[in-house]
Structures are given as structure tokens and as C-alpha cells.
Coordinates of C-alpha atoms in Angstrom, one line a residue:
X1 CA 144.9 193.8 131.5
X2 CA 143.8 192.1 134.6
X3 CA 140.3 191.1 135.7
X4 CA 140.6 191.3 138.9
X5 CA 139.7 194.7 139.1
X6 CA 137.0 194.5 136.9
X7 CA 135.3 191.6 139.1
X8 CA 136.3 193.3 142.1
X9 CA 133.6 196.1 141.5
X10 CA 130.7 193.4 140.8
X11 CA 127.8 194.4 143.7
X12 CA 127.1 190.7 145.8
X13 CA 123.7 189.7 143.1
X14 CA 126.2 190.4 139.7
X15 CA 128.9 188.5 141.5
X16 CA 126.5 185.8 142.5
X17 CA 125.0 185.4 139.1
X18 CA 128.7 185.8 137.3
X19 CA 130.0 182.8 140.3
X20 CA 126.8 180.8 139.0
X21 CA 127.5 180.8 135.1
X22 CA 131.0 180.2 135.4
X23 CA 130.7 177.2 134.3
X24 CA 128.9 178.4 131.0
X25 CA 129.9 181.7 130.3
X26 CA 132.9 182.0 127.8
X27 CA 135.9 183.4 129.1
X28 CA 136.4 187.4 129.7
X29 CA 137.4 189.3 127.0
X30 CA 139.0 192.3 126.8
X31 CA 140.2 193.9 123.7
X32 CA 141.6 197.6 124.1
X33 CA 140.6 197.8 127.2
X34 CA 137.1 197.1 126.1
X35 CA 135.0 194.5 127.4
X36 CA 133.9 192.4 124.3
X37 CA 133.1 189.4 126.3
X38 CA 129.9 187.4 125.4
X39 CA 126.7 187.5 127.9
X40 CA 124.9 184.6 128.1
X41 CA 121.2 185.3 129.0
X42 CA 119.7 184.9 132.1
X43 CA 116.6 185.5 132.0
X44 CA 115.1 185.8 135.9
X45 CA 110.8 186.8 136.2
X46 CA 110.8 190.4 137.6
X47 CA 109.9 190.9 141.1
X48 CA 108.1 193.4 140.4
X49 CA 103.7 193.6 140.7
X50 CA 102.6 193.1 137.0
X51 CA 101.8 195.8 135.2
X52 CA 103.9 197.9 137.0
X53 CA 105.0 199.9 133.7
X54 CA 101.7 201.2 133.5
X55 CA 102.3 203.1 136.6
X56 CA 104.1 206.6 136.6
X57 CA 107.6 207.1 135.9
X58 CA 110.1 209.6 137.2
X59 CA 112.7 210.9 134.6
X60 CA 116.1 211.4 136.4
X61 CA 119.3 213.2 135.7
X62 CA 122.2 211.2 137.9
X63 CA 124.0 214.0 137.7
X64 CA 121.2 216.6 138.8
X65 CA 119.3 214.8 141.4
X66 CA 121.1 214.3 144.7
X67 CA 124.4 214.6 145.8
X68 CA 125.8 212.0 148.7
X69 CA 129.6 213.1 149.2
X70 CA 129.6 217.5 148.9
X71 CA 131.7 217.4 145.6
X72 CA 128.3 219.0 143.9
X73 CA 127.7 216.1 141.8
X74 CA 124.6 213.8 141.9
X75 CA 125.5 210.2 142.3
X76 CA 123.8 206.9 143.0
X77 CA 124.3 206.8 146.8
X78 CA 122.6 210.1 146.6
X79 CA 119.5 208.6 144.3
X80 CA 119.3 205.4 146.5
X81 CA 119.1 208.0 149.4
X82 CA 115.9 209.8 147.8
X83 CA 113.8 206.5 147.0
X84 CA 111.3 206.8 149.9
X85 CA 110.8 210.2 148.4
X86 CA 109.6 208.9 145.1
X87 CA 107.9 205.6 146.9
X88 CA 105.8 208.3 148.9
X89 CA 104.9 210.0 145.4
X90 CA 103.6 207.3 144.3
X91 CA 106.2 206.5 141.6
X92 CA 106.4 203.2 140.1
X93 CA 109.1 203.7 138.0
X94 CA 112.1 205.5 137.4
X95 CA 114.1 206.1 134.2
X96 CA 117.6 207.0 134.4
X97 CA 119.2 208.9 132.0
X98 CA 122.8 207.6 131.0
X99 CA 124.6 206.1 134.0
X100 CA 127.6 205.0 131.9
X101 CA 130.7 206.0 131.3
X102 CA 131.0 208.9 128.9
X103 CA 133.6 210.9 127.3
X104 CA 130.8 214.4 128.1
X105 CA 130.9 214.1 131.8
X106 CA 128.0 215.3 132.1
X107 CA 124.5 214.6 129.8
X108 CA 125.9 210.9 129.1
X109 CA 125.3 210.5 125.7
X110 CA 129.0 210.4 124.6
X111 CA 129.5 206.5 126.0
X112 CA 133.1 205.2 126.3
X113 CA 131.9 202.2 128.4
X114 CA 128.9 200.1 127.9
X115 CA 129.6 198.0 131.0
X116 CA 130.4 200.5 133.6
X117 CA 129.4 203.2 136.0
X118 CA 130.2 206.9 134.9
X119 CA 132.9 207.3 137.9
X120 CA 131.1 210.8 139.1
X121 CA 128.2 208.6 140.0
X122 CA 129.7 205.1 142.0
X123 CA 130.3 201.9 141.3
X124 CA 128.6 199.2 139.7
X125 CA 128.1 197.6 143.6
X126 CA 126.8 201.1 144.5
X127 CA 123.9 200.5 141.3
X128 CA 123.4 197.1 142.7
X129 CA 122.1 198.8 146.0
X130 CA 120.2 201.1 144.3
X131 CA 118.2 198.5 142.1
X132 CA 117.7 196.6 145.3
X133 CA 116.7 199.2 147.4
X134 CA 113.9 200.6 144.7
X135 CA 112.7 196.8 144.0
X136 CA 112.0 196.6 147.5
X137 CA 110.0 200.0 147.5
X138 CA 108.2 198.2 144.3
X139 CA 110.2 200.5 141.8
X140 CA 111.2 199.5 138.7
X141 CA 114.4 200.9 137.1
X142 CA 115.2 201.6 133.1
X143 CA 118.1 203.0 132.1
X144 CA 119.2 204.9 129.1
X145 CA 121.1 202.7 126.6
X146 CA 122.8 204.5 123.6
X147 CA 122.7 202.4 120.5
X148 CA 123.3 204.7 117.5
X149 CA 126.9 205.9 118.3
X150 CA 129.9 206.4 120.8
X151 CA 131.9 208.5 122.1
X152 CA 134.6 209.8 119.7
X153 CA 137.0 208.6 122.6
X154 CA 135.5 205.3 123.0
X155 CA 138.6 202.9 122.7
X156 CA 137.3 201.2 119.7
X157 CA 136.9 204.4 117.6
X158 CA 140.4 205.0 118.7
X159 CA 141.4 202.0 117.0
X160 CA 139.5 202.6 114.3
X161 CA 140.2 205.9 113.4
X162 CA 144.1 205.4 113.2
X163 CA 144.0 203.5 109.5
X164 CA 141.8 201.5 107.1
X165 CA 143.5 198.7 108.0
X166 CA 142.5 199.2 112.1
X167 CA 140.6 195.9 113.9
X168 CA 137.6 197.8 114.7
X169 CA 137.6 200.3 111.9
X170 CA 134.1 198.1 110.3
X171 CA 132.3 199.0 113.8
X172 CA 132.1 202.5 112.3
X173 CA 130.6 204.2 109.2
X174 CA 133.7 205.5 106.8
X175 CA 133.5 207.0 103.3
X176 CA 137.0 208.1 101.3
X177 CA 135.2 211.6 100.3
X178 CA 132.0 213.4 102.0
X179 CA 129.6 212.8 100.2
X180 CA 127.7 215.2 98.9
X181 CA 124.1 216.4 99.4
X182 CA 123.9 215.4 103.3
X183 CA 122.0 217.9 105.8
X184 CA 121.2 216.4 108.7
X185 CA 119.6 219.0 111.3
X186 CA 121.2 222.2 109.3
X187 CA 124.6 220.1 109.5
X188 CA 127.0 218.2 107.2
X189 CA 127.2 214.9 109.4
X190 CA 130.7 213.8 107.7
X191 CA 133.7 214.3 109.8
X192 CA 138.0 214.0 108.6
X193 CA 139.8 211.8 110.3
X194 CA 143.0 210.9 108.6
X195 CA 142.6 210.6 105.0
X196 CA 139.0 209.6 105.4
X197 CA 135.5 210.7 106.7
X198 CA 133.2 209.3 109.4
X199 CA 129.4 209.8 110.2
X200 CA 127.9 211.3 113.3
X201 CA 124.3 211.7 113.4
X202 CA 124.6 214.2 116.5
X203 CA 128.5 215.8 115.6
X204 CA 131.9 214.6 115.2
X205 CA 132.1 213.9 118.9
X206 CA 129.4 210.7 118.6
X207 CA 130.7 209.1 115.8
X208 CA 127.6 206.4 114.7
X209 CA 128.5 202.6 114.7
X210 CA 128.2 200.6 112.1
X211 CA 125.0 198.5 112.6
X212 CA 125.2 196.7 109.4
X213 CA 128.3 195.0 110.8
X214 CA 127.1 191.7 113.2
X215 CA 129.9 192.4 115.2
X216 CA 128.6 195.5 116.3
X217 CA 125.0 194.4 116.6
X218 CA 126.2 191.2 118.8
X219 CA 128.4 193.7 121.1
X220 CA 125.0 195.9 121.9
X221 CA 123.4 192.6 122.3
X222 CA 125.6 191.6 125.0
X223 CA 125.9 194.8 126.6
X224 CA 121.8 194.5 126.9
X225 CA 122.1 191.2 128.8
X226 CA 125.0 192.8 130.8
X227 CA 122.6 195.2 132.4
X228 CA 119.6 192.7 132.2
X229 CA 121.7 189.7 134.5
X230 CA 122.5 192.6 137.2
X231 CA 118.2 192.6 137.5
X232 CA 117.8 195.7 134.9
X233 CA 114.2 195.8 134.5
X234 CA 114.1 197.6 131.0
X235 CA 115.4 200.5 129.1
X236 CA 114.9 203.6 127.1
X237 CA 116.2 203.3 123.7
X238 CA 117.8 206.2 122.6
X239 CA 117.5 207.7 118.8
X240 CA 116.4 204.6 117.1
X241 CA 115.3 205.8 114.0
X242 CA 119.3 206.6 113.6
X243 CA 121.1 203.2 113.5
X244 CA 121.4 202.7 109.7
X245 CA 120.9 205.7 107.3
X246 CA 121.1 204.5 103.0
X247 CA 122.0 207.9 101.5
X248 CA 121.6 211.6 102.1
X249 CA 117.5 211.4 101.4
X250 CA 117.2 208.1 103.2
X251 CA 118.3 208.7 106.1
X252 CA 115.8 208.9 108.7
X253 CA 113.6 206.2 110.2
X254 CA 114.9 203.8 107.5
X255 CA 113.4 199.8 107.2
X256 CA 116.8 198.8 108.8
X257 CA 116.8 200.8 112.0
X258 CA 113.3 199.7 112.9
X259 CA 114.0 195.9 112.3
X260 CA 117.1 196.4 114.5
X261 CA 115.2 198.2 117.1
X262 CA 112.3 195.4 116.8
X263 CA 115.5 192.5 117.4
X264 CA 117.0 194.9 120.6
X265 CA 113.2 195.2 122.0
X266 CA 112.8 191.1 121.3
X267 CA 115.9 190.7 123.3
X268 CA 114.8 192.5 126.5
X269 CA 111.6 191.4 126.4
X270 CA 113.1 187.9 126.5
X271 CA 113.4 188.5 130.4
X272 CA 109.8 188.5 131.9
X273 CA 108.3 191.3 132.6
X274 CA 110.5 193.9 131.3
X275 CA 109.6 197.0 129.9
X276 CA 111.4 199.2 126.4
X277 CA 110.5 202.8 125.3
X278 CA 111.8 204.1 122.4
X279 CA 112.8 207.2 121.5
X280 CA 111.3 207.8 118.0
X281 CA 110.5 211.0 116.7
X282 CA 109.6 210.5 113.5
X283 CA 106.8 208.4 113.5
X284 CA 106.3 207.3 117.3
X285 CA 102.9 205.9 117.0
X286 CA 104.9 203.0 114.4
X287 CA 107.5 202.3 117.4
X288 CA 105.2 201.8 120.4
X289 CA 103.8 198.8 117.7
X290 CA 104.5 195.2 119.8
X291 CA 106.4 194.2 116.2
X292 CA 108.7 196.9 117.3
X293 CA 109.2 198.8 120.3
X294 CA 106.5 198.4 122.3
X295 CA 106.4 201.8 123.8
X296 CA 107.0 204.9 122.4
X297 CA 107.3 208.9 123.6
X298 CA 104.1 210.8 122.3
X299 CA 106.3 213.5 120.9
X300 CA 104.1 216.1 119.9
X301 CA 101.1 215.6 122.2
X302 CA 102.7 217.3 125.1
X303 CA 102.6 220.6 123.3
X304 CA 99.1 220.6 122.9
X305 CA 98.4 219.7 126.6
X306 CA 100.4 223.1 127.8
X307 CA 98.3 224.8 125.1
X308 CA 95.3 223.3 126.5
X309 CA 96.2 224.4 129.7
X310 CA 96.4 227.9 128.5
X311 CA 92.8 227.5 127.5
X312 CA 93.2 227.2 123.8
X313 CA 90.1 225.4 122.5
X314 CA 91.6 224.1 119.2
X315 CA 94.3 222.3 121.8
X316 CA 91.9 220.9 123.8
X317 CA 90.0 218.9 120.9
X318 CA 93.7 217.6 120.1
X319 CA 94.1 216.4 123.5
X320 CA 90.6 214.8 123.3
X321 CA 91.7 213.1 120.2
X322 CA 94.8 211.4 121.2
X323 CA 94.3 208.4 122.0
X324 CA 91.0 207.5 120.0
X325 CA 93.6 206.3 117.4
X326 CA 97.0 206.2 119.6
X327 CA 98.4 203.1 121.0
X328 CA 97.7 202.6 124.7
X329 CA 101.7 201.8 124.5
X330 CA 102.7 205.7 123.8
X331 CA 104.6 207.1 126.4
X332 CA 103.2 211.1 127.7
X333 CA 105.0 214.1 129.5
X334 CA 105.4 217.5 129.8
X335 CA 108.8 217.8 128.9
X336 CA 111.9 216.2 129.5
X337 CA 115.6 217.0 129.4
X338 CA 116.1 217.8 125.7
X339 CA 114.6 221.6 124.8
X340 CA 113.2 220.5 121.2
X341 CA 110.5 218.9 123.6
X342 CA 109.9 222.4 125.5
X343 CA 110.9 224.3 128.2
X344 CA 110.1 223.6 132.2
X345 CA 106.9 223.3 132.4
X346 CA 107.3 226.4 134.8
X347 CA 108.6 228.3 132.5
X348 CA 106.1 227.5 129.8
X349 CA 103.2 228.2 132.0
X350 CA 104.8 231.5 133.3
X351 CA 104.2 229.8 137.2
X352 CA 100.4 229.4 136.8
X353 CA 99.4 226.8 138.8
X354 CA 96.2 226.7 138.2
X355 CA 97.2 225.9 134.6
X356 CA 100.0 223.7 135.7
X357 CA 97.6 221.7 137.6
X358 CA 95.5 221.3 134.4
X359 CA 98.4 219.8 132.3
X360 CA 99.4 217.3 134.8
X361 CA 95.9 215.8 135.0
X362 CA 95.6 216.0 131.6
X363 CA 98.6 213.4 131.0
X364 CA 98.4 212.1 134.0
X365 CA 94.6 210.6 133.7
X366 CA 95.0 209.4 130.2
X367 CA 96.2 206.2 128.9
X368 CA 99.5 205.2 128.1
X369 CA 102.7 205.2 130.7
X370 CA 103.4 209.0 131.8
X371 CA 107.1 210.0 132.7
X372 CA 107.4 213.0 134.8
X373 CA 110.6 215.0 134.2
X374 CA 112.2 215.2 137.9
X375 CA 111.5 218.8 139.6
X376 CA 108.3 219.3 137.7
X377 CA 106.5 218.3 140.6
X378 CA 107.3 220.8 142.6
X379 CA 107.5 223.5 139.9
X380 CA 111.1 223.6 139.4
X381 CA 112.4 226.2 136.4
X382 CA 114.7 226.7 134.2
X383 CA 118.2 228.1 134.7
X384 CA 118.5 231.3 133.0
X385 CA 121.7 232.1 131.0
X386 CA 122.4 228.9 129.5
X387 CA 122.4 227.8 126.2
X388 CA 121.2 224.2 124.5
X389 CA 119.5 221.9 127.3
X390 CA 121.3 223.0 130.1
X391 CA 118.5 225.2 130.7
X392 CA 116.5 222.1 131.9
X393 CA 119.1 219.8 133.7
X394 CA 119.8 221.9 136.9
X395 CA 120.1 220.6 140.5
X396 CA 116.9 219.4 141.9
X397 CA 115.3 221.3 144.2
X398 CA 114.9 220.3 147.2
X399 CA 114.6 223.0 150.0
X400 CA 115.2 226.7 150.1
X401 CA 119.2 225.9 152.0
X402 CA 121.9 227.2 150.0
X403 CA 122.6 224.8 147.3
X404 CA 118.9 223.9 147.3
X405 CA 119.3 220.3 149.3
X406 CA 120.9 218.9 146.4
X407 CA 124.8 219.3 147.5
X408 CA 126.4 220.4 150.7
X409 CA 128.9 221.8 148.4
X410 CA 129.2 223.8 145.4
X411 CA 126.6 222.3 143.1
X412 CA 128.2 221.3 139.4
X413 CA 125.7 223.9 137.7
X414 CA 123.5 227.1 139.4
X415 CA 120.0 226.0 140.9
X416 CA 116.5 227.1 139.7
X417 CA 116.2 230.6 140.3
X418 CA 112.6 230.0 142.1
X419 CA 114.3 227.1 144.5
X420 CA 113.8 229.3 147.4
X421 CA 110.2 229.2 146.6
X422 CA 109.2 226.1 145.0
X423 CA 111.3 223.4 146.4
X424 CA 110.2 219.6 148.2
X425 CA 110.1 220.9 151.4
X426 CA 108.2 223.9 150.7
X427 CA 105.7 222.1 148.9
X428 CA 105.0 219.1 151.2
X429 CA 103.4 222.0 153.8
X430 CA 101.2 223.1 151.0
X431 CA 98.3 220.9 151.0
X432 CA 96.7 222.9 147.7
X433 CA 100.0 222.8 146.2
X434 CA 101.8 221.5 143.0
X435 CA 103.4 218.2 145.1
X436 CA 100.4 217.4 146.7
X437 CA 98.2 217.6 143.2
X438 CA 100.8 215.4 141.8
X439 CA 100.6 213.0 144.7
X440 CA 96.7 212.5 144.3
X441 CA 96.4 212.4 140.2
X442 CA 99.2 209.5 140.6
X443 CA 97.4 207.8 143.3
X444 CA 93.9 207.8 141.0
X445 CA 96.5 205.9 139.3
X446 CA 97.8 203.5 141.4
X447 CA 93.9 202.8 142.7
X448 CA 91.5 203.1 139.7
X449 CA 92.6 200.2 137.3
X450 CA 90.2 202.0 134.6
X451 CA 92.9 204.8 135.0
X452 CA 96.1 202.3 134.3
X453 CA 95.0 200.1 131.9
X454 CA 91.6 200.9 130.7
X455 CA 89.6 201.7 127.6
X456 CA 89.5 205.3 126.2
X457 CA 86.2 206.0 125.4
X458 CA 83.1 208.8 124.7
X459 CA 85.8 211.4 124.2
X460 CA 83.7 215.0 124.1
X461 CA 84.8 218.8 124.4
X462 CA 81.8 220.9 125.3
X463 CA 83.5 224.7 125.3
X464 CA 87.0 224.3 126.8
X465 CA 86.0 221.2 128.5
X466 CA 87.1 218.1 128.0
X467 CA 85.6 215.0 129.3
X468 CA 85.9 211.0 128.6
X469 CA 85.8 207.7 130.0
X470 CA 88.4 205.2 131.1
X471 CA 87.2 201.2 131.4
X472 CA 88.4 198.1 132.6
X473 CA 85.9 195.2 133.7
X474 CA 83.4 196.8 135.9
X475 CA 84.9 200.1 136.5
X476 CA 84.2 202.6 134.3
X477 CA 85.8 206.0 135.8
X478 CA 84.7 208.8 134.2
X479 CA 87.4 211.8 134.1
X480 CA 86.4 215.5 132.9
X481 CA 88.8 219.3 133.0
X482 CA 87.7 222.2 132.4
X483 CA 90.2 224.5 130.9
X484 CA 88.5 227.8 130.4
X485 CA 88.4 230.4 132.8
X486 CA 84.4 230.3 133.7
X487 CA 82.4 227.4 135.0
X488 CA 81.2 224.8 132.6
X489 CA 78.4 222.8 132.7
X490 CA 78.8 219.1 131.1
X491 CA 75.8 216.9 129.6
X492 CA 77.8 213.2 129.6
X493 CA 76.2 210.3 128.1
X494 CA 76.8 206.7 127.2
X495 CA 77.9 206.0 131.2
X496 CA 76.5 202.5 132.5
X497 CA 72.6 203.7 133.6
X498 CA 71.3 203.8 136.9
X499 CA 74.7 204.1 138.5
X500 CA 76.2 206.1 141.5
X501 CA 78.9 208.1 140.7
X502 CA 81.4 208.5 143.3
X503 CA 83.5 211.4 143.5
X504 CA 87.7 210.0 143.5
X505 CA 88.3 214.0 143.0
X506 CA 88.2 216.1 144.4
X507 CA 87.1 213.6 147.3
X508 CA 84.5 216.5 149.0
X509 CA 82.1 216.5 146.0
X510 CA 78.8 215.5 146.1
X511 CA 77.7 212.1 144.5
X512 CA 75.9 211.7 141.5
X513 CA 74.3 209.1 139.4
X514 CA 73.5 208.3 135.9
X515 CA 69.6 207.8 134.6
X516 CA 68.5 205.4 132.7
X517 CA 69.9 206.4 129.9
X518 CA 73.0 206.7 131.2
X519 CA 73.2 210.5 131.5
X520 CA 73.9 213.2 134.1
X521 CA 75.1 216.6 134.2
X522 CA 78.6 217.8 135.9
X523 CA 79.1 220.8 136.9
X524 CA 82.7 222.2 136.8
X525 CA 84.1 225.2 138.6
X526 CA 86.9 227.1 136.3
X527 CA 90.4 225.6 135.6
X528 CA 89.5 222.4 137.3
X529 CA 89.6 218.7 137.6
X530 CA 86.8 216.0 138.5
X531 CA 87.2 212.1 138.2
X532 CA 84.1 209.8 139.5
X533 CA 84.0 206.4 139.8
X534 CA 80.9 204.0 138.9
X535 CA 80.8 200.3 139.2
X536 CA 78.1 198.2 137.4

């Protein structure tokens, strides 16, 4: 096979960097029309304001988000196109779901090529733009990387599944007969091929790789520091609790898997500055641990915020909770694109937004990194009529204009049924609306340090009210929701004592000030939001 073609497609920083190693960097190699070759790192400081992980994410589906050419697909031109968008939000990063190619052709999951753009969305030069153009807007960018299996058309599990005696046939996990006792998610994960049987976690069409094999792990390894040289500045792990299963009872969340995940995290953190979630389900609190992930999804906790919402007491104390024993690292939402995690948050809240406005501030405000799922900030819903998660991975919406501003043609799946309704342009005129409640919550963020990377402290729900405090040096902000339906009146304690308290939101309310005891009294109107400010 040629390289030239390969090379060709380089965007001018890749090229540049490639030019510059050439001297060091082993030659290209390119088995099965694979590329195997080694990555050398080159590890460059992120441009990027420090801490800028702490800020708010924006989850986005490629596919879903913004379509550049009318062929109804979302693509990177398209993205690169709505970055002032997301700038204006207030967004200070942006995960990508998978951007590679994949056998699926549409979620992303199913990789065939761990060093190349899915063709639906560009080019790698058209990424390269992207990443520039949001690193000048201050965004950072993580992707998706898929460790635990590939595509059942990857090349390599071609190769692999024609014999035993195949080249790559180790970078897989083979057995001569099923073996017995396996239930994996109400499924048998062993799968025929031949006269023997793979594994696939997640179906016959992802067979897993074979992490036990150093092969394998070296390939991922490279493929990290593929992404990382082009000026990547972290990712999402997917399904780490996956990579090595021992038998049908050990399977899950096994000693192996987190040691790998701890050596992929090591790796990308090896370039300044960079930032790895994990997506752990099991046990996430153990992942967003610095000894191995670093970050981890709250799974779990964003069921009892849309509960508290509702105005469920028991909820609310759960909320409170949270973080007096969670990592700062752990990673909040909503929801996000898989269902287990729950519907739209539309959906879920049956279009209160009231409520909605409640849920936001209550992951919002509190520590950790929050991810938005793209849409909910303008109320987007679900598609009705669909099964699995395409439910949640429709078209943005961005106006009420046929096609919802996301395509000029036929978009690849239907549009939220409420697009007319609650879309981007509808909700930028609505100054008491979802978009511009998102906007200020995120920039308490961007402006209140105590909100980014302070303390959590004095945690206490009086009724269905929830107040706590957030501290970093002198600041101490003091946050406080009220989810019932009837005004509350809050007795907080333990502030610094003799201080004014000024009103961040909402920015009309009076002042107030602690006694010498560090007390006052807030009063709270129903369904509603306060955050002060006091310096010592």
C-alpha cells in the first residue's frame, strides 16, 4: 500500500510534527491495511488556561450536531462552524463521541480504524481545524477512544478470524468450545467463527481484544500518542472495567482492567495538562482515584438529581450527600447518549422547566467536572418510535426551519418532536428561559473559583431544601435550591462571621450578611435557585 495517501490527509500541525520526528520516528507500518506503526511521544504543554477541565463540558454526537454539506449528516466542518455557539455558552470543553472510523456508521463504537476520521465526518486536516479553531476559543477537546474491542470488520479481526494459525488471531480472545456458565447482560457473550468461539462484551459485532497480549496493549498505546501529537487534549475512556475478564464470575471490573486503565491514563497524562474520564460503572468512585483514572462519570447520582427536581425529599438528602465522601474528580450529568443513564432530560421532567431549571443547578453548582449532553440546553427531547438509544441521539435543534438548522437536507434520523418549540434560536429571545439559565449557572462557574474547584462543605437539607458551601482561599460562595413547591426559609450557619453576602443569583436580590456567629437566614421563593458570594 502506499503512504502517500495516508500523509496526504495530515492537517499542516500533524504534518509539521510528523516532518519534525522524521528523523526519529521508525518507519510507517502498515500491516492489512492497518497502521501498526510505532508513535513516538511528543509530549507539547497544553495551551490551554489551567484548570480548564474543571470548567463545563459539552457532550457531542458528530453525527447529530451540525451538518456543513446537505447530505443530512453532522460532520466536523459543521461542529467547527458551531464553536462560537458553545464559546458564548460558556463551554470550556467538549467531548466527542467516536470520530473514527467504524464498521456502525453511525454511534461509532464498532472501530475499524484507530487512526482515521469516520469518512461521513471529514478528514483528519478538517479535525486539525477544528482543534485549532476551539483552542483558540479556549476549548478543549476529548475524544472517545474505544479500548475494549473492535469492530468485527476491523482488518485485524479479519485476519484473525480465518484460522488458528492467523498473524493477528492472539489480538483477540478465542476458546475451542463456549464455555459454559457466562451471562453477561442477559447474553451468552461467546460467538462461532470457524471452528472456534470469540468474546464480545457488547455482541458478536465488537469482538474484545486481547489485552493480555503486549502487542495489543502497545498498538492502543500508540494509537493514544497518535491522537495526543495532533494536540488531543484528553479522552473518554470507554467501558474500562471490560478489558480483561478471568471466568464467567470474574468478569467485571477485574484487577487487570483497572491496572491497564491506570497505564492508558499514565500515558496521557504524560502530556501536560491533559485530562481522562473513565467510563466505569461499576465502582466509579475507585476510577476517578489519581492511581487510576483520574475522573470518573457519577453514574447513579444523576438519577437522584431528576428525582430531586421532582421534589422527592429522600432525593434531595442524596444529592446533599454526594460529595461529602465523593471525589472532587467524578464527572456529573443529566444524561447522556446511552438510555441505561435515562431519558432526555425533557422527557424525564415531562417539559417542566421549573424543575429542569432545578436539576441543572443542582449539577451544575456542585463539585466535580459536569458534561452537558448537547440539546439539553435548550430542552431538546427524545425521538419517539425508536428503539435502544436512538431515542436520545437525534439532530440538534437548532431553529424551528424544516430540518431544525441542523441539515439543509434530509437529516440522517427525524428531529425532536418539540424542535419547533424549543430550539437555539427560540431560546436565545427568551431571557427566563432554559438557554439563558444554562448560560448564567455556567458562568457562576467560569467566575466563582469556590464553584470550580472549591471545598464542599456544611451540606444541610431543611424540608426540600438543600443548601451548602463551596471554598477556595477567601471565597466561600454559599449555594442553596429549594425543591418543594412552597417557600422555604433557611437558618445557615458556620459561614465566615460578620460578612456581606453578595447576591451572584439571581443578581436583583438584596444583600445579606452573616452575624457573628456566622449565621443568617435565606429566604427562598418555591422551585428556585440562590448562590451568594462572601469574601473574608
Amino acid at each position: 500500500m502506499s503512504l502517500i495517501p495516508r500523509f496526504a490527509r495530515l492537517g499542516p500541525v500533524a504534518l509539521a510534527l510528523w516532518l519534525a520526528g522524521c528523523a526519529t520516528t521508525p518507519r510507517p507500518v502498515i500491516d492489512h491495511g492497518v497502521d501498526l506503526t510505532p508513535m513516538p511521544a511528543r509530549p507539547v504543554a497544553s495551551q490551554l488556561a489551567p484548570g480548564w477541565e474543571r470548567g463545563v463540558f459539552m457532550e457531542i454526537f458528530v453525527r447529530a450536531y451540525q451538518d456543513s454539506n446537505g447530505d443530512g449528516i453532522g460532520d466536523l466542518q459543521g461542529l467547527t462552524q458551531r464553536l462560537d455557539y458553545l464559546q458564548a455558552l460558556g463551554i470550556k470543553g467538549i467531548w466527542l463521541m467516536p470520530i473514527m472510523k467504524s464498521a456502525d456508521r453511525d454511534h461509532g463504537y464498532a472501530t475499524t480504524d484507530y487512526r482515521d476520521i469516520e469518512t461521513d465526518y471529514g478528514t483528519l486536516a478538517d479535525f486539525d481545524t477544528f482543534i485549532a479553531a476551539a483552542h483558540a476559543r479556549g476549548i478543549g477537546v476529548i475524544i472517545d477512544y474505544v479500548i475494549n474491542h473492535s469492530a468485527a470488520e476491523h482488518p485485524l479481526f479479519a485476519n484473525a478470524r480465518s484460522g488458528p494459525d492467523a498473524r493477528y488471531r492472539n489480538w483477540f480472545v478465542w476458546d475451542k468450545s463456549p464455555p459454559a456458565g457466562w451471562d453477561i447482560w442477559g447474553k451468552h457473550p461467546w460467538y462461532p467463527a470457524g471452528a472456534q468461539f470469540y468474546f464480545g462484551t457488547f455482541g458478536p459485532h465488537m469482538p474484545d481484544f486481547n489485552m493480555r497480549n503486549p502487542e495489543v496493549v502497545k498498538y492502543h498505546e500508540d494509537s493514544l500518542r497518535f491522537w495526543l501529537n495532533r494536540g488531543m487534549d484528553g479522552f473518554r475512556l470507554d467501558a474500562v472495567p471490560h478489558l480483561v475478564e478471568n471466568n464467567a464470575v470474574d468478569w467485571n471490573d477485574q484487577p487487570e482492567s483497572r491496572a491497564l486503565t491506570a497505564g492508558f491514563t499514565r500515558l496521557s497524562k504524560s502530556y501536560p495538562r491533559r485530562y481522562v474520564v473513565c467510563e466505569a460503572t461499576a465502582k466509579p468512585e475507585d476510577y476517578a482515584s489519581d492511581t487510576i483514572c483520574g475522573g470518573a462519570f457519577a453514574f447513579g447520582l444523576q438519577y437522584e438529581i431528576i428525582k430531586a427536581a421532582k421534589g422527592d425529599a429522600e432525593a434531595v438528602a442524596k444529592v446533599a450527600d454526594y460529595f461529602r465522601t465523593a471525589s472532587p474528580n467524578m464527572a456529573t450529568m443529566l444524561s447522556n447518549h446511552d438510555i441505561f443513564a435515562g431519558q432526555r432530560v425533557w422527557d424525564q421532567l415531562a417539559g417542566d422547566t421549573a424543575r429542569y431549571k432545578l436539576a441543572a443547578a443542582s449539577y451544575l453548582l456542585l463539585p466535580g467536572t459536569p458534561f452537558i449532553y448537547y440539546g439539553e440546553e435548550v430542552g431538546q427531547a427524545g425521538i419517539p418510535g425508536l428503539e435502544g438509544d436512538f431515542p436520545i441521539r437525534g439532530p440538534m435543534s437548532w431553529s424551528s426551519e424544516p430540518g431544525a438548522g441542523f441539515s439543509k437536507g434530509t437529516p440522517f434520523r427525524p428531529t425532536a418532536p418539540n424542535a419547533a418549540q424549543q430550539n437555539v434560536v427560540s431560546e436565545q429571545a427568551r431571557p427566563d428561559g432554559l438557554l439563558a439559565f444554562y448560560k448564567a449557572m455556567i458562568a457562576l462557574r467560569n467566575t466563582l473559583p469556590a464553584i470550580a474547584r472549591g471545598s464542599y462543605e456544611h451540606a444541610s437539607v431543611q424540608g426540600s431544601a438543600l443548601s451548602y458551601q463551596r471554598r477556595l482561599g477567601k471565597e466561600t460562595v454559599l449555594v442553596a435550591i429549594n425543591y418543594g413547591s412552597a417557600p422555604a426559609s433557611l437558618d445557615i450557619a458556620q459561614l465566615p462571621a460578620n460578612r456581606s453576602a453578595e447576591a451572584r443569583y439571581p443578581a436583583h436580590a438584596a444583600k445579606l450578611r452573616s452575624n457573628e456567629k456566622g449565621q443568617l437566614t435565606l429566604a427562598l421563593a418555591p422551585q428556585s435557585v440562590a448562590v451568594y458570594r462572601l469574601v473574608d
